[in-house]
Amino acid sequence: MKAFKLKPYFLFILLGLLALVFILHNGRTSKVISERSRGVRKRSALGKDSDLPRLYKYRVLNVYNHDPFAFTQGLLHEKDDMLLESTGHYGRSTVRRVDLKTGKPIDVQNVPKEHFAEGLHLHDGALQLLTWRTPLGMRFDSDTLAHVGNFSTGLKDGWGLTGNGTHVVATDSGSTLFYLNPTTLFREGEVPVTFHGRPVRWLNELEFIEGEVWANVFMRDCIARIDPDNGNVLGWVLLQGLRQNLLQQGGQNRPGVDVLNGIAWDPARKRIFVTGKYWPELYEVELYDAGTIAAEDTPEIIRVCMVPEKWNI
């Protein structure tokens, strides 16, 4: 029997059909991936829609009273209209439960006078508190605020503290996020925080918000939004207007308005609260995306939101 031979033009037609099927399939797959990615960005309540660093500004939705004698160190939303707060200074440090609507402390637990309270975090029914310039941490019962025990982070200093259930995240005045075991508080990892390759130092009060770590930068009225996996700053929130407005108001019976410090997140109602040290007001704010940080604007953002390398504390 004579062997069958495929005509050359049939071969070209076959290859063309296969190529067409391949193009159509990949085009459809790319479209599905693109739509899925857009869906993720649309679902974000906080405006994150790009991998490039972005700038965020704010609108004030509500203004609440805040204890003007509170040197705010840690702040978190507990439930409904209740906040938990830690305040600092030797001999005056406290852990307190605060009524959001009135700004008045409902329960107050004094911290031993030899310790300077720092960041505060709630995990599994216990409040965890860091202390300044020591590795010592304290546990408080979240219902009664009674001091129930101590722990050690092994860090040289204690500044900010937050968590996502899997890990507790701490800072120590440097530019590193330290990942701690939520039960033992032993260090299990660390991630350096950078913006355009520069270390972001003096990371202070922290809050986990929708998969990001938000950090006050001490002495700066900015919040860094940080990728917890690689430490890259995803964006900056500019809040300078809040403190400027308080300073313009002046007023009596105030110890003096200090820097922005205090971020609380209400995940159920997606509310963001911010305040500062010795601030007489606490704000619920809404953010809006002011666009990508252009290359020519980067030096100004570094000047406004980051502390110089020569500064020490």
Short mmCIF file of N, CA, C and O in Angstrom, two decimals, residues 231-282:
data_model
loop_
_atom_site.label_atom_id
_atom_site.label_comp_id
_atom_site.label_asym_id
_atom_site.label_seq_id
_atom_site.Cartn_x
_atom_site.Cartn_y
_atom_site.Cartn_z
N GLY A 231 8.51 44.28 53.96
CA GLY A 231 8.90 45.52 54.61
C GLY A 231 8.86 46.75 53.73
O GLY A 231 9.20 47.85 54.18
N ASN A 232 8.42 46.62 52.48
CA ASN A 232 8.34 47.79 51.61
C ASN A 232 7.20 48.71 52.05
O ASN A 232 6.11 48.25 52.40
N VAL A 233 7.46 50.01 52.02
CA VAL A 233 6.40 50.97 52.31
C VAL A 233 5.51 51.08 51.08
O VAL A 233 5.96 51.45 49.99
N LEU A 234 4.24 50.72 51.25
CA LEU A 234 3.28 50.74 50.16
C LEU A 234 2.71 52.12 49.93
O LEU A 234 2.23 52.43 48.84
N GLY A 235 2.75 52.94 50.97
CA GLY A 235 2.22 54.29 50.84
C GLY A 235 2.41 55.07 52.12
O GLY A 235 2.76 54.51 53.16
N TRP A 236 2.19 56.37 52.02
CA TRP A 236 2.28 57.26 53.17
C TRP A 236 0.95 57.99 53.36
O TRP A 236 0.36 58.49 52.40
N VAL A 237 0.50 58.06 54.61
CA VAL A 237 -0.69 58.82 54.97
C VAL A 237 -0.23 60.12 55.61
O VAL A 237 0.48 60.11 56.63
N LEU A 238 -0.60 61.24 55.02
CA LEU A 238 -0.19 62.56 55.52
C LEU A 238 -1.28 63.12 56.42
O LEU A 238 -2.40 63.36 55.98
N LEU A 239 -0.93 63.35 57.70
CA LEU A 239 -1.91 63.82 58.68
C LEU A 239 -1.46 65.10 59.38
O LEU A 239 -1.92 65.41 60.48
N GLN A 240 -0.58 65.86 58.75
CA GLN A 240 -0.03 67.05 59.38
C GLN A 240 -1.10 68.06 59.79
O GLN A 240 -0.95 68.77 60.78
N GLY A 241 -2.18 68.12 59.04
CA GLY A 241 -3.21 69.11 59.32
C GLY A 241 -3.87 68.95 60.67
O GLY A 241 -4.35 69.94 61.25
N LEU A 242 -3.91 67.73 61.20
CA LEU A 242 -4.56 67.51 62.49
C LEU A 242 -3.84 68.24 63.62
O LEU A 242 -4.45 68.97 64.40
N ARG A 243 -2.55 68.03 63.72
CA ARG A 243 -1.79 68.67 64.80
C ARG A 243 -1.71 70.18 64.57
O ARG A 243 -1.78 70.97 65.53
N GLN A 244 -1.55 70.59 63.33
CA GLN A 244 -1.49 72.02 63.04
C GLN A 244 -2.76 72.73 63.49
O GLN A 244 -2.71 73.83 64.06
N ASN A 245 -3.90 72.09 63.28
CA ASN A 245 -5.17 72.67 63.69
C ASN A 245 -5.25 72.79 65.21
O ASN A 245 -5.72 73.81 65.74
N LEU A 246 -4.78 71.76 65.92
CA LEU A 246 -4.80 71.80 67.39
C LEU A 246 -3.90 72.91 67.92
O LEU A 246 -4.24 73.61 68.87
N LEU A 247 -2.73 73.06 67.30
CA LEU A 247 -1.80 74.10 67.74
C LEU A 247 -2.38 75.49 67.50
O LEU A 247 -2.18 76.41 68.30
N GLN A 248 -3.13 75.65 66.42
CA GLN A 248 -3.75 76.94 66.12
C GLN A 248 -4.87 77.26 67.09
O GLN A 248 -5.11 78.42 67.44
N GLN A 249 -5.58 76.20 67.53
CA GLN A 249 -6.67 76.39 68.47
C GLN A 249 -6.17 76.91 69.81
O GLN A 249 -6.84 77.66 70.50
N GLY A 250 -4.96 76.47 70.20
CA GLY A 250 -4.43 76.87 71.50
C GLY A 250 -5.30 76.35 72.61
O GLY A 250 -5.64 75.18 72.64
N GLY A 251 -5.64 77.19 73.53
CA GLY A 251 -6.50 76.77 74.63
C GLY A 251 -5.73 76.64 75.92
O GLY A 251 -4.50 76.62 75.94
N GLN A 252 -6.47 76.58 76.99
CA GLN A 252 -5.87 76.48 78.32
C GLN A 252 -6.04 75.08 78.86
O GLN A 252 -6.74 74.23 78.32
N ASN A 253 -5.38 74.83 80.01
CA ASN A 253 -5.45 73.54 80.71
C ASN A 253 -4.99 72.38 79.84
O ASN A 253 -5.52 71.27 79.90
N ARG A 254 -3.99 72.64 79.01
CA ARG A 254 -3.38 71.59 78.20
C ARG A 254 -1.89 71.51 78.52
O ARG A 254 -1.22 72.55 78.61
N PRO A 255 -1.35 70.32 78.68
CA PRO A 255 0.08 70.21 78.93
C PRO A 255 0.91 70.49 77.69
O PRO A 255 2.12 70.58 77.75
N GLY A 256 0.28 70.63 76.53
CA GLY A 256 1.01 70.91 75.29
C GLY A 256 0.84 69.79 74.28
O GLY A 256 1.20 68.64 74.53
N VAL A 257 0.27 70.13 73.14
CA VAL A 257 0.04 69.14 72.08
C VAL A 257 1.37 68.62 71.56
O VAL A 257 2.25 69.39 71.19
N ASP A 258 1.54 67.30 71.54
CA ASP A 258 2.78 66.68 71.08
C ASP A 258 2.51 65.98 69.75
O ASP A 258 1.56 66.29 69.05
N VAL A 259 3.32 64.99 69.42
CA VAL A 259 3.28 64.39 68.08
C VAL A 259 2.13 63.41 67.90
O VAL A 259 1.57 62.87 68.86
N LEU A 260 1.79 63.18 66.65
CA LEU A 260 0.83 62.15 66.27
C LEU A 260 1.32 60.80 66.79
O LEU A 260 2.47 60.42 66.60
N ASN A 261 0.45 60.06 67.48
CA ASN A 261 0.78 58.70 67.91
C ASN A 261 -0.48 58.01 68.40
O ASN A 261 -1.03 58.39 69.42
N GLY A 262 -0.92 57.02 67.66
CA GLY A 262 -2.11 56.28 68.04
C GLY A 262 -2.97 55.99 66.83
O GLY A 262 -3.50 56.90 66.20
N ILE A 263 -3.08 54.69 66.49
CA ILE A 263 -3.90 54.24 65.37
C ILE A 263 -4.77 53.09 65.88
O ILE A 263 -4.26 52.15 66.48
N ALA A 264 -6.06 53.19 65.67
CA ALA A 264 -6.98 52.11 66.04
C ALA A 264 -7.87 51.79 64.86
O ALA A 264 -8.32 52.69 64.15
N TRP A 265 -8.14 50.51 64.67
CA TRP A 265 -8.91 50.03 63.52
C TRP A 265 -10.10 49.22 64.01
O TRP A 265 -9.95 48.29 64.80
N ASP A 266 -11.28 49.59 63.56
CA ASP A 266 -12.51 48.85 63.83
C ASP A 266 -12.84 48.03 62.59
O ASP A 266 -13.41 48.56 61.63
N PRO A 267 -12.49 46.73 62.57
CA PRO A 267 -12.69 45.94 61.35
C PRO A 267 -14.16 45.71 61.01
O PRO A 267 -14.49 45.55 59.84
N ALA A 268 -15.02 45.68 62.02
CA ALA A 268 -16.43 45.41 61.75
C ALA A 268 -17.08 46.55 60.97
O ALA A 268 -17.86 46.33 60.05
N ARG A 269 -16.73 47.77 61.33
CA ARG A 269 -17.34 48.94 60.68
C ARG A 269 -16.34 49.71 59.82
O ARG A 269 -16.66 50.76 59.30
N LYS A 270 -15.13 49.15 59.71
CA LYS A 270 -14.07 49.72 58.88
C LYS A 270 -13.84 51.20 59.22
O LYS A 270 -13.80 52.08 58.35
N ARG A 271 -13.65 51.44 60.50
CA ARG A 271 -13.38 52.80 60.98
C ARG A 271 -11.91 52.92 61.38
O ARG A 271 -11.36 52.01 62.01
N ILE A 272 -11.31 54.05 61.03
CA ILE A 272 -9.94 54.34 61.39
C ILE A 272 -9.94 55.50 62.38
O ILE A 272 -10.53 56.55 62.11
N PHE A 273 -9.26 55.31 63.53
CA PHE A 273 -9.15 56.36 64.53
C PHE A 273 -7.68 56.72 64.72
O PHE A 273 -6.82 55.84 64.75
N VAL A 274 -7.41 58.01 64.89
CA VAL A 274 -6.05 58.45 65.15
C VAL A 274 -6.07 59.54 66.22
O VAL A 274 -7.06 60.28 66.37
N THR A 275 -4.98 59.62 66.96
CA THR A 275 -4.81 60.69 67.94
C THR A 275 -3.32 60.89 68.15
O THR A 275 -2.50 60.38 67.38
N GLY A 276 -2.96 61.63 69.21
CA GLY A 276 -1.56 61.89 69.48
C GLY A 276 -1.29 62.06 70.96
O GLY A 276 -2.20 62.03 71.79
N LYS A 277 -0.04 62.26 71.29
CA LYS A 277 0.37 62.45 72.67
C LYS A 277 -0.10 63.83 73.15
O LYS A 277 0.20 64.85 72.52
N TYR A 278 -0.84 63.81 74.24
CA TYR A 278 -1.40 65.02 74.83
C TYR A 278 -2.38 65.73 73.90
O TYR A 278 -2.58 66.94 74.00
N TRP A 279 -3.01 64.98 73.01
CA TRP A 279 -4.01 65.59 72.14
C TRP A 279 -5.36 65.61 72.86
O TRP A 279 -5.79 64.59 73.41
N PRO A 280 -6.07 66.72 72.82
CA PRO A 280 -7.40 66.79 73.44
C PRO A 280 -8.50 66.22 72.56
O PRO A 280 -9.66 66.20 72.97
N GLU A 281 -8.13 65.78 71.36
CA GLU A 281 -9.12 65.24 70.44
C GLU A 281 -8.62 63.95 69.79
O GLU A 281 -7.41 63.75 69.62
N LEU A 282 -9.56 63.10 69.47
CA LEU A 282 -9.32 61.86 68.73
C LEU A 282 -10.22 61.90 67.50
O LEU A 282 -11.37 62.35 67.59
#
